[in-house]
Amino acid sequence: MNVEELMAYAKRRALFWPSAEIYGGVAGVYEYGHIGALLKKRFEEVWTAYFVESQDDYYMIDGSNILPEKPLVASGHAALFNDILINCSKCNTYYRADVLLNDMGIDVSDGATVDEIDKIVKEQAVKCPKCKGAMAHAKPFNMMFDLGIGPEKDEKGYLRPETAQSVYLNFSREFNALRKTLPMGLAIIGKAYRNEISPRQGLYRLRELIQAELQIFFDPDEWKPILGRLGSRKVNVLMYQQEQMESITIKEWMEKYKIPEFYAYHLALIDTFYTEVLQVPRDSFRFREKGGTEKAFYNKVHMDIEVNVTSWNGFKEVGGLHYRTDYDLTSHSKGSNKDLSVNINGKRIMPNVLELSFGVDRNVWMLIDQFYKKIEDRDVLQVPAYLAPFSAGLFALQKDEALQKMTESIYRKLRRHARIALDDSGSIGRRYARLDEIGTPFCITIDFESVDKSSPNHNTVTVRHRDSKKQERVKVDELEGFISDNTTFDINKFA
Amino acid sequence: MNVEELMAYAKRRALFWPSAEIYGGVAGVYEYGHIGALLKKRFEEVWTAYFVESQDDYYMIDGSNILPEKPLVASGHAALFNDILINCSKCNTYYRADVLLNDMGIDVSDGATVDEIDKIVKEQAVKCPKCKGAMAHAKPFNMMFDLGIGPEKDEKGYLRPETAQSVYLNFSREFNALRKTLPMGLAIIGKAYRNEISPRQGLYRLRELIQAELQIFFDPDEWKPILGRLGSRKVNVLMYQQEQMESITIKEWMEKYKIPEFYAYHLALIDTFYTEVLQVPRDSFRFREKGGTEKAFYNKVHMDIEVNVTSWNGFKEVGGLHYRTDYDLTSHSKGSNKDLSVNINGKRIMPNVLELSFGVDRNVWMLIDQFYKKIEDRDVLQVPAYLAPFSAGLFALQKDEALQKMTESIYRKLRRHARIALDDSGSIGRRYARLDEIGTPFCITIDFESVDKSSPNHNTVTVRHRDSKKQERVKVDELEGFISDNTTFDINKFA
């Protein structure tokens, strides 16, 4: 599907659409319909189970979207969280400079400076795409949304630009409430806000976005997760300033590029998450190193997580793995005048941070891109069963009292542990088609044999499999176990 | 507990605390630590199961926090979502007028006008509590946070003041994606923002809050949920302008005050939710009618949901049930120039809205207030098991390889369906105490008999009950079922 086709599907089947659409919307702000909300929730649940709940010292917390000014001065965001803006001196249209140039086929790195942009614009005689006017000088533009708080609106605040800051601000309280040991992992799934200069259609460049971020606080001298057999996983890696993607085992990569083992270990976890849990094909998945001006100055190692999405014709970032050193806690110690270093076994240290960062909206988009397929005459969202918005569809073959009574009774049992779609309109074929299109792995039909005491199929139902179209009879008594076993995410298979 | 004691507990046990606390925070903005995040999540899950997932035409959706200006002009918020501000003409301290007067023991209704406030201030010669200066004139203050969007920040937006608006804006898309029938229920659990003039300590008056709101769209001529046996529930009701609370059956109340049956039915559902699902004592729970200028002009019937919290010495609002008529869809039809009326069975109607609205933060506060108890020498958070942050604590009696191996194996089994706290420090008594204090309903101990093949207690563990302190041996094989049966919320017991 291309972007327009994917958006059309998303609108038709209640996945997502522009916010306040009936009023023309706000560029870069979307909302989720009931199917999208379920798919997003499944992704978040599986992410949490895999990265957070599987570790006994890792926890979800929840921070505020509104932050005061001081911590964002200390973190560097107030001064440095900028994009470069350039406008047409004739029609005054604004552009994000790197996007404008990239769209014209001019290569610009992520972290290009104002001077570099101005130089390129001059050398290449870049004109406004709209009116052919001359471009004005480039200038930095801070991407945070600012707020005026209080009765005179004179207390300055910001909408947080990343969930990570909320975690750093809570480090001390959590460290003291938990075991006072490292490593300690704190994660947030929540909103972040960026006043993007030119948001685009779809969920890749948003002004209001959802992040799932895990910050692991650790002592770099002591933390030694063992790569072990994970080292033999072969991954696709594109290193900074290299033309070619390498297919290399994680152990070889770690040794070749002198990567710390704790970093390589988490790269392996992320690789497992994408290729096994989310089941993204190996060839569509890679890590890409950010270097030079592209990466934040405090990141010691920075790999983007990328999936090759057909809707955007190429690899797109869905997350990142960042070794942020002790930059965050050191900055906030200085900014707040509270010493955030900790005492462990008689040693005073400033914890380092390894950040696993994921864009939830981008991952939802990516899942649809990867798994929405035309199979023969069917449209099927072939996501793994534990990611499906509904675990099963359930319907009576016909409007008949006995069938409906059994359907209701099964519904009440199943809904305790699974999200079930009841559907009573149209032919069974049309119900299958509707449920295939939103990824429902199983369809359960109650027919006349199900309620016929003289039939050998009494108290059994037909279960139809989404991918194979195979049908089988399952005993009513075994249905709850069948659905649960086949649609629940089991962390023990992966950790 | 009083407010200070409750806040101290909340900070110590990682429930919640002011946001960006190390920088002095922002008044009225809080964040949740790992225990608070779990308790909040449980409340949200139970709320969703009870009000939304139990109905087959009701769904969760997810809307944006940023909204453009137009819909909030159409909804009336841009003009009318005001509090009345009054400042001291000498020291310029700002006050929310009704709060200032109420704190002085002067009775002011929720919806008092600027003129009414000025009159009271003059008549009662109200002075500034800080400096005894004369008060300036009262003036309306719009409580929405405004945002500047785009490269020139000239596109005006707001942070939504309630989740409800997101639902109304999505009505059409959902109606078309669903069955095109009414009633249709759409719910959001999400953030809302209000620039409160004088936020207070604790979670009752916040600038950033979490709402759980269900909007039911219906045709008032056709929707006939039947009160039935729910009518015999005796509830506490305080009607507008009455001195005394009545204890009355819902059926009697409905007839006495000419309340529509669909409204009375939902009042009964809410009553069941609070007194049976959340287990708030009957005497601590009441409905309170809003009337006159206290209620929004478009509400035909408006009952606040109130719990008598000891930390605030009285009944406090935790939610509301609002019959909003067709005000919302009519307003947005006009504002957007899109006809939001629908055609059902050949009849064109503008759907009416019944809103069930809950403040999540207030409910979390209320749960702690109601259930944190001193029992003999213990501090116990006696919430119902399905609301507990952790379903069970799990520990080996001593640091012993065989015990730890069994503990790990049990942990891996249990964590698939329940949140388990591993705890390996201090005496068993101290572990019990720590887990009691955060409401953990069961503690599981693996001891030497558990791993001793010659013991009759081989492959059994000790399960200790939080409330009774009773201990029993449970077979390891039956533990998963035991924890699941005793800690999972089962909607079928209530719906």
mmCIF file of N, CA and C in Angstrom, chain B residues 21-71:
data_model
loop_
_atom_site.group_PDB
_atom_site.id
_atom_site.type_symbol
_atom_site.label_atom_id
_atom_site.label_comp_id
_atom_site.label_asym_id
_atom_site.label_seq_id
_atom_site.Cartn_x
_atom_site.Cartn_y
_atom_site.Cartn_z
ATOM 1 N N GLU B 21 9.672 17.578 40.873
ATOM 2 C CA GLU B 21 9.791 17.955 42.288
ATOM 3 C C GLU B 21 11.175 18.490 42.638
ATOM 4 N N ILE B 22 12.229 17.927 42.022
ATOM 5 C CA ILE B 22 13.583 18.380 42.376
ATOM 6 C C ILE B 22 13.824 19.819 41.930
ATOM 7 N N TYR B 23 12.964 20.330 41.049
ATOM 8 C CA TYR B 23 13.060 21.732 40.619
ATOM 9 C C TYR B 23 11.992 22.598 41.299
ATOM 10 N N GLY B 24 11.293 22.049 42.278
ATOM 11 C CA GLY B 24 10.245 22.819 42.937
ATOM 12 C C GLY B 24 8.868 22.611 42.341
ATOM 13 N N GLY B 25 8.800 21.884 41.203
ATOM 14 C CA GLY B 25 7.504 21.482 40.666
ATOM 15 C C GLY B 25 6.693 22.576 40.007
ATOM 16 N N VAL B 26 5.507 22.179 39.559
ATOM 17 C CA VAL B 26 4.502 23.102 39.032
ATOM 18 C C VAL B 26 3.252 22.821 39.845
ATOM 19 N N ALA B 27 2.631 23.842 40.416
ATOM 20 C CA ALA B 27 1.435 23.589 41.222
ATOM 21 C C ALA B 27 0.364 22.904 40.369
ATOM 22 N N GLY B 28 -0.245 21.855 40.942
ATOM 23 C CA GLY B 28 -1.346 21.183 40.245
ATOM 24 C C GLY B 28 -0.924 20.201 39.182
ATOM 25 N N VAL B 29 0.366 19.846 39.132
ATOM 26 C CA VAL B 29 0.828 18.848 38.166
ATOM 27 C C VAL B 29 1.598 17.769 38.924
ATOM 28 N N TYR B 30 1.127 16.533 38.797
ATOM 29 C CA TYR B 30 1.683 15.409 39.555
ATOM 30 C C TYR B 30 2.175 14.317 38.622
ATOM 31 N N GLU B 31 2.995 13.421 39.170
ATOM 32 C CA GLU B 31 3.291 12.215 38.408
ATOM 33 C C GLU B 31 3.240 10.969 39.275
ATOM 34 N N TYR B 32 3.061 9.836 38.604
ATOM 35 C CA TYR B 32 2.860 8.572 39.295
ATOM 36 C C TYR B 32 4.135 7.758 39.321
ATOM 37 N N GLY B 33 4.523 7.306 40.501
ATOM 38 C CA GLY B 33 5.602 6.348 40.633
ATOM 39 C C GLY B 33 5.118 4.949 40.269
ATOM 40 N N HIS B 34 6.005 3.960 40.433
ATOM 41 C CA HIS B 34 5.669 2.641 39.882
ATOM 42 C C HIS B 34 4.487 1.979 40.586
ATOM 43 N N ILE B 35 4.297 2.225 41.872
ATOM 44 C CA ILE B 35 3.147 1.616 42.552
ATOM 45 C C ILE B 35 1.860 2.371 42.176
ATOM 46 N N GLY B 36 1.931 3.690 42.152
ATOM 47 C CA GLY B 36 0.781 4.492 41.738
ATOM 48 C C GLY B 36 0.366 4.198 40.311
ATOM 49 N N ALA B 37 1.360 4.005 39.431
ATOM 50 C CA ALA B 37 1.048 3.713 38.031
ATOM 51 C C ALA B 37 0.297 2.382 37.927
ATOM 52 N N LEU B 38 0.689 1.408 38.756
ATOM 53 C CA LEU B 38 -0.004 0.117 38.743
ATOM 54 C C LEU B 38 -1.431 0.244 39.304
ATOM 55 N N LEU B 39 -1.584 0.963 40.407
ATOM 56 C CA LEU B 39 -2.912 1.139 41.001
ATOM 57 C C LEU B 39 -3.843 1.866 40.027
ATOM 58 N N LYS B 40 -3.321 2.915 39.416
ATOM 59 C CA LYS B 40 -4.100 3.664 38.417
ATOM 60 C C LYS B 40 -4.483 2.771 37.246
ATOM 61 N N LYS B 41 -3.541 1.963 36.798
ATOM 62 C CA LYS B 41 -3.813 1.064 35.679
ATOM 63 C C LYS B 41 -4.925 0.075 36.035
ATOM 64 N N ARG B 42 -4.870 -0.467 37.250
ATOM 65 C CA ARG B 42 -5.914 -1.407 37.678
ATOM 66 C C ARG B 42 -7.273 -0.721 37.679
ATOM 67 N N PHE B 43 -7.331 0.482 38.241
ATOM 68 C CA PHE B 43 -8.599 1.218 38.248
ATOM 69 C C PHE B 43 -9.100 1.400 36.813
ATOM 70 N N GLU B 44 -8.203 1.788 35.921
ATOM 71 C CA GLU B 44 -8.598 2.028 34.530
ATOM 72 C C GLU B 44 -9.072 0.735 33.854
ATOM 73 N N GLU B 45 -8.395 -0.358 34.147
ATOM 74 C CA GLU B 45 -8.781 -1.646 33.554
ATOM 75 C C GLU B 45 -10.163 -2.080 34.037
ATOM 76 N N VAL B 46 -10.390 -1.948 35.339
ATOM 77 C CA VAL B 46 -11.677 -2.362 35.902
ATOM 78 C C VAL B 46 -12.781 -1.431 35.383
ATOM 79 N N TRP B 47 -12.507 -0.149 35.330
ATOM 80 C CA TRP B 47 -13.471 0.825 34.783
ATOM 81 C C TRP B 47 -13.837 0.454 33.346
ATOM 82 N N THR B 48 -12.814 0.160 32.551
ATOM 83 C CA THR B 48 -13.037 -0.162 31.138
ATOM 84 C C THR B 48 -13.835 -1.454 30.991
ATOM 85 N N ALA B 49 -13.472 -2.464 31.779
ATOM 86 C CA ALA B 49 -14.189 -3.741 31.707
ATOM 87 C C ALA B 49 -15.652 -3.548 32.095
ATOM 88 N N TYR B 50 -15.883 -2.755 33.119
ATOM 89 C CA TYR B 50 -17.237 -2.611 33.657
ATOM 90 C C TYR B 50 -18.114 -1.726 32.770
ATOM 91 N N PHE B 51 -17.627 -0.570 32.377
ATOM 92 C CA PHE B 51 -18.478 0.381 31.663
ATOM 93 C C PHE B 51 -18.432 0.230 30.143
ATOM 94 N N VAL B 52 -17.325 -0.275 29.611
ATOM 95 C CA VAL B 52 -17.160 -0.255 28.154
ATOM 96 C C VAL B 52 -17.175 -1.671 27.572
ATOM 97 N N GLU B 53 -16.269 -2.519 28.038
ATOM 98 C CA GLU B 53 -16.134 -3.826 27.396
ATOM 99 C C GLU B 53 -17.306 -4.747 27.681
ATOM 100 N N SER B 54 -18.083 -4.441 28.714
ATOM 101 C CA SER B 54 -19.230 -5.297 29.011
ATOM 102 C C SER B 54 -20.371 -5.047 28.022
ATOM 103 N N GLN B 55 -20.288 -3.983 27.253
ATOM 104 C CA GLN B 55 -21.334 -3.638 26.289
ATOM 105 C C GLN B 55 -20.805 -3.911 24.892
ATOM 106 N N ASP B 56 -21.613 -4.589 24.071
ATOM 107 C CA ASP B 56 -20.997 -4.986 22.815
ATOM 108 C C ASP B 56 -20.949 -3.858 21.779
ATOM 109 N N ASP B 57 -21.628 -2.746 21.995
ATOM 110 C CA ASP B 57 -21.526 -1.611 21.063
ATOM 111 C C ASP B 57 -20.712 -0.450 21.622
ATOM 112 N N TYR B 58 -19.945 -0.698 22.659
ATOM 113 C CA TYR B 58 -19.177 0.371 23.292
ATOM 114 C C TYR B 58 -17.692 0.111 23.076
ATOM 115 N N TYR B 59 -16.968 1.180 22.793
ATOM 116 C CA TYR B 59 -15.549 1.036 22.481
ATOM 117 C C TYR B 59 -14.702 2.142 23.075
ATOM 118 N N MET B 60 -13.451 1.805 23.355
ATOM 119 C CA MET B 60 -12.447 2.800 23.707
ATOM 120 C C MET B 60 -11.886 3.390 22.417
ATOM 121 N N ILE B 61 -11.695 4.695 22.389
ATOM 122 C CA ILE B 61 -10.945 5.322 21.311
ATOM 123 C C ILE B 61 -9.857 6.183 21.964
ATOM 124 N N ASP B 62 -9.073 6.887 21.164
ATOM 125 C CA ASP B 62 -8.005 7.703 21.755
ATOM 126 C C ASP B 62 -7.863 8.987 20.949
ATOM 127 N N GLY B 63 -8.142 10.099 21.561
ATOM 128 C CA GLY B 63 -8.097 11.380 20.843
ATOM 129 C C GLY B 63 -6.865 12.185 21.205
ATOM 130 N N SER B 64 -6.644 13.257 20.472
ATOM 131 C CA SER B 64 -5.444 14.069 20.703
ATOM 132 C C SER B 64 -5.657 15.059 21.842
ATOM 133 N N ASN B 65 -4.571 15.411 22.495
ATOM 134 C CA ASN B 65 -4.614 16.429 23.545
ATOM 135 C C ASN B 65 -4.637 17.831 22.945
ATOM 136 N N ILE B 66 -3.988 17.993 21.804
ATOM 137 C CA ILE B 66 -3.998 19.285 21.111
ATOM 138 C C ILE B 66 -5.226 19.364 20.218
ATOM 139 N N LEU B 67 -5.980 20.426 20.352
ATOM 140 C CA LEU B 67 -7.133 20.645 19.473
ATOM 141 C C LEU B 67 -7.006 22.034 18.852
ATOM 142 N N PRO B 68 -7.514 22.193 17.632
ATOM 143 C CA PRO B 68 -7.513 23.530 17.041
ATOM 144 C C PRO B 68 -8.560 24.398 17.739
ATOM 145 N N GLU B 69 -8.596 25.667 17.395
ATOM 146 C CA GLU B 69 -9.467 26.604 18.089
ATOM 147 C C GLU B 69 -10.957 26.393 17.762
ATOM 148 N N LYS B 70 -11.251 26.166 16.490
ATOM 149 C CA LYS B 70 -12.655 26.156 16.042
ATOM 150 C C LYS B 70 -13.596 25.264 16.853
ATOM 151 N N PRO B 71 -13.253 23.980 17.065
ATOM 152 C CA PRO B 71 -14.212 23.156 17.811
ATOM 153 C C PRO B 71 -14.448 23.655 19.231
#
